[in-house]
Tab-separated table of C-alpha atoms and ligand atoms in Angstrom:
chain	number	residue	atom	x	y	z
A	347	UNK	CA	62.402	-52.047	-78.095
A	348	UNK	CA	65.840	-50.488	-77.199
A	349	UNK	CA	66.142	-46.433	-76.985
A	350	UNK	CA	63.909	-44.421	-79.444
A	351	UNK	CA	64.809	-41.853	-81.348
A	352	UNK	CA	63.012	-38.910	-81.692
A	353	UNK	CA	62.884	-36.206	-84.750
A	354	UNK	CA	62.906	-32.731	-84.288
A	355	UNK	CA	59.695	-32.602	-84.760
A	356	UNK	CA	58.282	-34.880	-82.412
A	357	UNK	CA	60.966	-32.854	-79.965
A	358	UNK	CA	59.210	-29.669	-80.621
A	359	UNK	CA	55.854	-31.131	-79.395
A	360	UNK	CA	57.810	-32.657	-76.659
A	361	UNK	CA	58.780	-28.745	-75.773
A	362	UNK	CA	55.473	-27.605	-75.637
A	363	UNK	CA	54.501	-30.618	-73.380
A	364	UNK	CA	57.464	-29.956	-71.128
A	365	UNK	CA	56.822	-26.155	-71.295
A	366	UNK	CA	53.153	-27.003	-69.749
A	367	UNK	CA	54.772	-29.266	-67.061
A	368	UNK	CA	57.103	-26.060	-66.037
A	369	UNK	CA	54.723	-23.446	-66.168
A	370	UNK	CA	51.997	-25.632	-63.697
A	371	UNK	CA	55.188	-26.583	-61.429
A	372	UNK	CA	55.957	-22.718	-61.358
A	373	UNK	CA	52.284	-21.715	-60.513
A	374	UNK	CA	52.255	-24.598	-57.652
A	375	UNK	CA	55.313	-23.745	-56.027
A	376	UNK	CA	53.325	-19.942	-55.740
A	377	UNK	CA	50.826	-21.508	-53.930
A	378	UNK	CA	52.308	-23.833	-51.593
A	379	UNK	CA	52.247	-22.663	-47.912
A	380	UNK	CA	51.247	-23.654	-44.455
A	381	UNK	CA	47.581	-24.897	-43.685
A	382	UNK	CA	47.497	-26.305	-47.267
A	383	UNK	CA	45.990	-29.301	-47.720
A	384	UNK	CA	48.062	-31.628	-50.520
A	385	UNK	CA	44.542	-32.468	-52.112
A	386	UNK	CA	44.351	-28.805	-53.078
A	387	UNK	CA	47.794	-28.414	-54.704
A	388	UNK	CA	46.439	-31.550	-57.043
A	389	UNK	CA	43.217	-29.606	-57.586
A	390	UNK	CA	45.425	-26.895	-59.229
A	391	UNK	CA	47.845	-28.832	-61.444
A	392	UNK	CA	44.078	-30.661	-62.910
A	393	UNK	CA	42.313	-27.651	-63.633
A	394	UNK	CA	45.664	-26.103	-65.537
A	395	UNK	CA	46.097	-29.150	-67.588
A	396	UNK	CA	43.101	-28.922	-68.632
A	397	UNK	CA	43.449	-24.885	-69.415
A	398	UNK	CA	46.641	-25.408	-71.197
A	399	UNK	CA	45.123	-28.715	-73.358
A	400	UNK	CA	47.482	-31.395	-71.696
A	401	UNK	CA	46.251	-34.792	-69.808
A	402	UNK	CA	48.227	-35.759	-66.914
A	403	UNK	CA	50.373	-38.384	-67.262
A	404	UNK	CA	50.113	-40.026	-63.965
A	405	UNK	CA	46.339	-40.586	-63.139
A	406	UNK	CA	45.156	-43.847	-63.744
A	407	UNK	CA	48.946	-44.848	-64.656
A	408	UNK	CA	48.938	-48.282	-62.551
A	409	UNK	CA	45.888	-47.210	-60.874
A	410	UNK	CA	47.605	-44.289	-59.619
A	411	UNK	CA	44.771	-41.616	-58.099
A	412	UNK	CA	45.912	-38.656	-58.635
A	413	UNK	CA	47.338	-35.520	-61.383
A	414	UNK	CA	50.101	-34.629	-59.006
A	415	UNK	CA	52.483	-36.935	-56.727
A	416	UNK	CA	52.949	-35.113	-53.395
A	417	UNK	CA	55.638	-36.164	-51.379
A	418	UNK	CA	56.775	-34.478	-47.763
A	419	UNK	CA	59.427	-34.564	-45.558
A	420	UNK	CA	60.808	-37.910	-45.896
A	421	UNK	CA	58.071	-39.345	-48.426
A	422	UNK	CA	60.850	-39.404	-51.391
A	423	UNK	CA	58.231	-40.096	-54.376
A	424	UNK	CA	55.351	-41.145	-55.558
A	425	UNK	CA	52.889	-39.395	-52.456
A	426	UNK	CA	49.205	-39.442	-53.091
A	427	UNK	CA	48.250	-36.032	-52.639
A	428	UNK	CA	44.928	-36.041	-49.923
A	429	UNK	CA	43.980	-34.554	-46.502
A	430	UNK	CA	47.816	-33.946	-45.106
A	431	UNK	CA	47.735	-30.248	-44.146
A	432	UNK	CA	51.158	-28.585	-45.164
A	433	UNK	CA	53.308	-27.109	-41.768
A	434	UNK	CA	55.691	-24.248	-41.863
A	435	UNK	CA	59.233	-25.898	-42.363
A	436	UNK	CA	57.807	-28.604	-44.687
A	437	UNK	CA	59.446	-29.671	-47.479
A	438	UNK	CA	57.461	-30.978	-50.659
A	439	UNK	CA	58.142	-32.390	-53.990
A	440	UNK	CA	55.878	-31.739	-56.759
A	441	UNK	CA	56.387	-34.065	-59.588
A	442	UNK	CA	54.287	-33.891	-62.663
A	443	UNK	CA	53.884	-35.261	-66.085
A	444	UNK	CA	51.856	-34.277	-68.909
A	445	UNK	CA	50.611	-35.796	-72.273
A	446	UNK	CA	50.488	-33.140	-74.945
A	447	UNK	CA	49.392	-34.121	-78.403
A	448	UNK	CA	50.501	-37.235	-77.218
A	449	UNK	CA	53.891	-36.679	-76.123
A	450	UNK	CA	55.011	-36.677	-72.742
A	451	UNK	CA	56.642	-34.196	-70.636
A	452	UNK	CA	57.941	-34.676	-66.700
A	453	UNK	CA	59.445	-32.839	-64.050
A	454	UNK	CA	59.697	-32.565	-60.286
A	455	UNK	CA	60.898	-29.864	-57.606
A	456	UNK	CA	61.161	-29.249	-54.080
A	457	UNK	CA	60.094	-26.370	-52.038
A	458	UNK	CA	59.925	-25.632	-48.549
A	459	UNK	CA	56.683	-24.688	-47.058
A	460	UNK	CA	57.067	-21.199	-45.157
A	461	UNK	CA	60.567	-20.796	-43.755
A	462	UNK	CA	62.434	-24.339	-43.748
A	463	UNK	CA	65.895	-24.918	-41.813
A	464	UNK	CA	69.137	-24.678	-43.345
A	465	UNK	CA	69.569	-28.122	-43.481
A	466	UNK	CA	66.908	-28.806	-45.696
A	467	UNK	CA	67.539	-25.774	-47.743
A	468	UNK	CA	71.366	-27.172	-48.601
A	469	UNK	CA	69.311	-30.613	-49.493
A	470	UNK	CA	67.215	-28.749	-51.679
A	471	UNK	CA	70.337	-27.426	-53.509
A	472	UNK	CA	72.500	-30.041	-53.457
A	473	UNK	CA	69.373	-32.325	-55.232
A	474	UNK	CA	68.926	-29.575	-57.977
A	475	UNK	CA	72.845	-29.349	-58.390
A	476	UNK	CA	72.466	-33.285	-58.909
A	477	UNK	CA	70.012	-32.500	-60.797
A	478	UNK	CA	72.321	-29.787	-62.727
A	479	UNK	CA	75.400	-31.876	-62.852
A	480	UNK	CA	73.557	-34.849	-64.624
A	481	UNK	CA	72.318	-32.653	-66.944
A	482	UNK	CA	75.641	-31.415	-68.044
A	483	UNK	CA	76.860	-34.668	-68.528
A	484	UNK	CA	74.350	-35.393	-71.398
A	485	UNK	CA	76.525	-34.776	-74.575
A	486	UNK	CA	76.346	-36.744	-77.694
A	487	UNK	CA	78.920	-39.543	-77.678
A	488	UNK	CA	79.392	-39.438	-73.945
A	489	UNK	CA	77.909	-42.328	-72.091
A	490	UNK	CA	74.335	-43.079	-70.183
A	491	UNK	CA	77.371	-44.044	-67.217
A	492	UNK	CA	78.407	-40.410	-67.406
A	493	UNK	CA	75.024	-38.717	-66.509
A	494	UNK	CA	74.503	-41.394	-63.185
A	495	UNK	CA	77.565	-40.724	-62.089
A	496	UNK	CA	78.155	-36.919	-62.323
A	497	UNK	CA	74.476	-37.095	-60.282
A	498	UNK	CA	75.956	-39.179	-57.593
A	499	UNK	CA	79.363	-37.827	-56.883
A	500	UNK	CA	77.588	-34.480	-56.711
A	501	UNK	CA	75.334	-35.336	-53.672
A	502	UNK	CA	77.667	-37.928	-52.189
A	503	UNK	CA	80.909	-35.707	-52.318
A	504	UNK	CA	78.059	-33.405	-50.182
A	505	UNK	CA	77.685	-36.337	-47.584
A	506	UNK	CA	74.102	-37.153	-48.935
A	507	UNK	CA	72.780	-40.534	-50.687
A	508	UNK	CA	70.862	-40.869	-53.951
A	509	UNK	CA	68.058	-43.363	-53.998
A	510	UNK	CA	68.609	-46.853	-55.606
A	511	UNK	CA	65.363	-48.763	-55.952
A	512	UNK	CA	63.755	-45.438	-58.533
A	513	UNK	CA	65.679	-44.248	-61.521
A	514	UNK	CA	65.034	-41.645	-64.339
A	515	UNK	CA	64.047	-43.063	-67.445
A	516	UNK	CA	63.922	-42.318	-71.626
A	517	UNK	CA	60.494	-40.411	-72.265
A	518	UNK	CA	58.527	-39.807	-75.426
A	519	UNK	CA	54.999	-40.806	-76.433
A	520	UNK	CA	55.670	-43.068	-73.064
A	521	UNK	CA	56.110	-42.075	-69.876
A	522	UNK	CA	58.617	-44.445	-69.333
A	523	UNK	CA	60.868	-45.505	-72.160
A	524	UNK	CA	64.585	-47.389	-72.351
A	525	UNK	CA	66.878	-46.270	-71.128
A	526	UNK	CA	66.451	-46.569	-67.218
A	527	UNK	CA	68.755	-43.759	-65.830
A	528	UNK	CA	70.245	-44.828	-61.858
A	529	UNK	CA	71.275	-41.874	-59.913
A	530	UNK	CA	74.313	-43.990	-59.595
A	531	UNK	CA	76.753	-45.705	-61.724
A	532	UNK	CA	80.536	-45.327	-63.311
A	533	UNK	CA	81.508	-42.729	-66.140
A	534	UNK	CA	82.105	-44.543	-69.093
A	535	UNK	CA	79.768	-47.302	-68.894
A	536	UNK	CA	76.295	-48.026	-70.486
A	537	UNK	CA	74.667	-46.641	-73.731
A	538	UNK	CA	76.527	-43.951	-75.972
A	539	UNK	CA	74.319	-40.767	-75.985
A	540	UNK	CA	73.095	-39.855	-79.740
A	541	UNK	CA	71.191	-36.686	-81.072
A	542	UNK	CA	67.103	-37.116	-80.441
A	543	UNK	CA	67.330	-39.217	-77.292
A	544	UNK	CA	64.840	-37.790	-74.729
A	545	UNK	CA	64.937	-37.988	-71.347
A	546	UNK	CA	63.960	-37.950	-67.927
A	547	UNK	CA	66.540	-37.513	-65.536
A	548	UNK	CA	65.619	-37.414	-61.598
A	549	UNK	CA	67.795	-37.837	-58.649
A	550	UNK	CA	65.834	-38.280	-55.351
A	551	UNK	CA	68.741	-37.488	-52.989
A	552	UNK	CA	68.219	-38.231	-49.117
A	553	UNK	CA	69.674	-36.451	-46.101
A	554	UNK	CA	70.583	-39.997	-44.524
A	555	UNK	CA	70.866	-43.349	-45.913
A	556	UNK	CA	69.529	-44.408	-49.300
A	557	UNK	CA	67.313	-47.224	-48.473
A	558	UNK	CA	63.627	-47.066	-49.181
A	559	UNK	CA	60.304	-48.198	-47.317
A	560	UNK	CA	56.950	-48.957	-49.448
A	561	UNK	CA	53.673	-47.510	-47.765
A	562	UNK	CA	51.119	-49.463	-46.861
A	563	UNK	CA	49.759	-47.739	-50.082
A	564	UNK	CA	51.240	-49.172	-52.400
A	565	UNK	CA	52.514	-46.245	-53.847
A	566	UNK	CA	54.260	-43.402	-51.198
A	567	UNK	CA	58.095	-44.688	-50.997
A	568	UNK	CA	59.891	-43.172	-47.696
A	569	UNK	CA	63.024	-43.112	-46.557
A	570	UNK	CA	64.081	-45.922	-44.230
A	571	UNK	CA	65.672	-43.417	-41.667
A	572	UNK	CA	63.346	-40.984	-41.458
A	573	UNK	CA	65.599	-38.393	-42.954
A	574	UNK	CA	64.464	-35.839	-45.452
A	575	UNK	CA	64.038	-36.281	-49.212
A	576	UNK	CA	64.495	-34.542	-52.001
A	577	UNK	CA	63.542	-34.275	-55.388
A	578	UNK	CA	64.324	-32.824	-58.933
A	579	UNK	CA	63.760	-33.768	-62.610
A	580	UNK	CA	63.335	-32.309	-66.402
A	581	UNK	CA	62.709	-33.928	-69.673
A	582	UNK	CA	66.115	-32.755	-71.441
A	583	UNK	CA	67.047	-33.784	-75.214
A	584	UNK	CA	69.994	-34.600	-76.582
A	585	UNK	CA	71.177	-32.272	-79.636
A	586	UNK	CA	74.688	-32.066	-81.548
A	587	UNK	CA	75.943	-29.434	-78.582
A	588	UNK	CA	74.465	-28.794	-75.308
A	589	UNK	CA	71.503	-30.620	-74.111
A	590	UNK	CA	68.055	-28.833	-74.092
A	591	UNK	CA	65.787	-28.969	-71.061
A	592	UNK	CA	62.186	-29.358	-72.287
A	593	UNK	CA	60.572	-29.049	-69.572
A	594	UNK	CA	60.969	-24.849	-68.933
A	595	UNK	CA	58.287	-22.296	-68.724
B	1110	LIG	MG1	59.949	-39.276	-64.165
């Protein structure tokens, strides 16, 4: 199928998906704090899909239950959002995807619940750095290579480790197009980046090591350690000059 090209057109739906995704994320981070439930941050991000005219992505993708994936502490992605109350010093990524006039939009932040340590406050910034970095590195006729690898000398160079096994990916009318994008990987190397090439970029950067444990789920991926997680993403597009991120309110 190979990378797909989108026209400005289909980009300018893509912004209005990607502008619903940011303004939900912004509303949930408002309303995240301790005694939450998870089920009832999911409740939200449903009902404004539905107000703004988007479908979530994610529900029923692979059987997956939910609107919104959830993840705390060291739950890295993909947590189904239920009965887990939310405790003062959590922290909790919100990842979300949503299909507007059927074009996709995704993106993902962490927040701490309450007051959170400083620890996980310097993860939280070094992820959206990573996050920051990547994004900078997406210029036409620089290379896929480039973006990994400006994500992980940014965490590593902090002493953290960006997951392996789960990568960002291209998105248009699919969630998950070509290319894959590793939060890892030499400057230089992979596809050359060309005008109308959307995508999702999304280091998960962990406080310890960077291997991974499956839940019994299925679905919630921890760390191995036990150390915290974080999370960031946006659906960016490539243009002649500086990349645009889509997914802002
Ligand atoms: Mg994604």
């Amino acid at each position: 199928m190979g990378i797909i090209i989108k026209s400005d057109r289909e980009i300018a739906v893509m912004r209005q998906a990607g502008r619903i995704v940011a303004t939900i994320l912004k509303a949930l981070a408002k309303q995240v704090r301790p005694g939450m439930k998870t089920k009832e941050l999911d409740a939200i991000a449903a009902k404004e899909l539905e107000r703004l005219g988007a479908k979530p992505s994610f529900k029923g993708y692979q059987g997956f239950p939910a609107n919104l994936c959830v993840s705390v502490n060291d739950e890295i992605v993909h947590g189904i959002p239920g009965e887990r109350v939310l405790r003062e010093g959590d922290i909790i990524s919100l990842d979300l995807g949503a299909i507007f006039n059927g074009f996709q939009g995704d993106a993902a932040i962490t927040v701490g619940v309450g007051e959170i340590s400083l620890p996980a406050r310097q993860l939280l910034e070094t992820t959206e750095g990573a996050l920051n970095a990547g994004i900078a590195a997406a210029y036409p006729k620089a290379k896929l290579g480039d973006i990994s690898a400006a994500i992980q000398n940014h965490a590593e160079s902090r002493g953290y480790s960006v997951v392996r096994e789960y990568t960002g990916h291209g998105i248009g009318q699919e969630m998950h197009e070509e290319p894959q994008i590793p939060n890892f990987g030499l400057p230089g190397t992979g596809p050359v980046l060309k005008k109308g090439m959307t995508l999702a970029i999304e280091p998960m950067v962990n406080a310890g090591d960077w291997h991974t444990r499956l839940s019994d789920n299925h679905w919630t991926v921890f760390t191995a350690d036990g150390s915290l997680s974080a999370h960031f993403e946006h659906t960016i597009a490539i243009t002649d000059g500086e990349p645009e991120v889509l997914t802002i309110a």
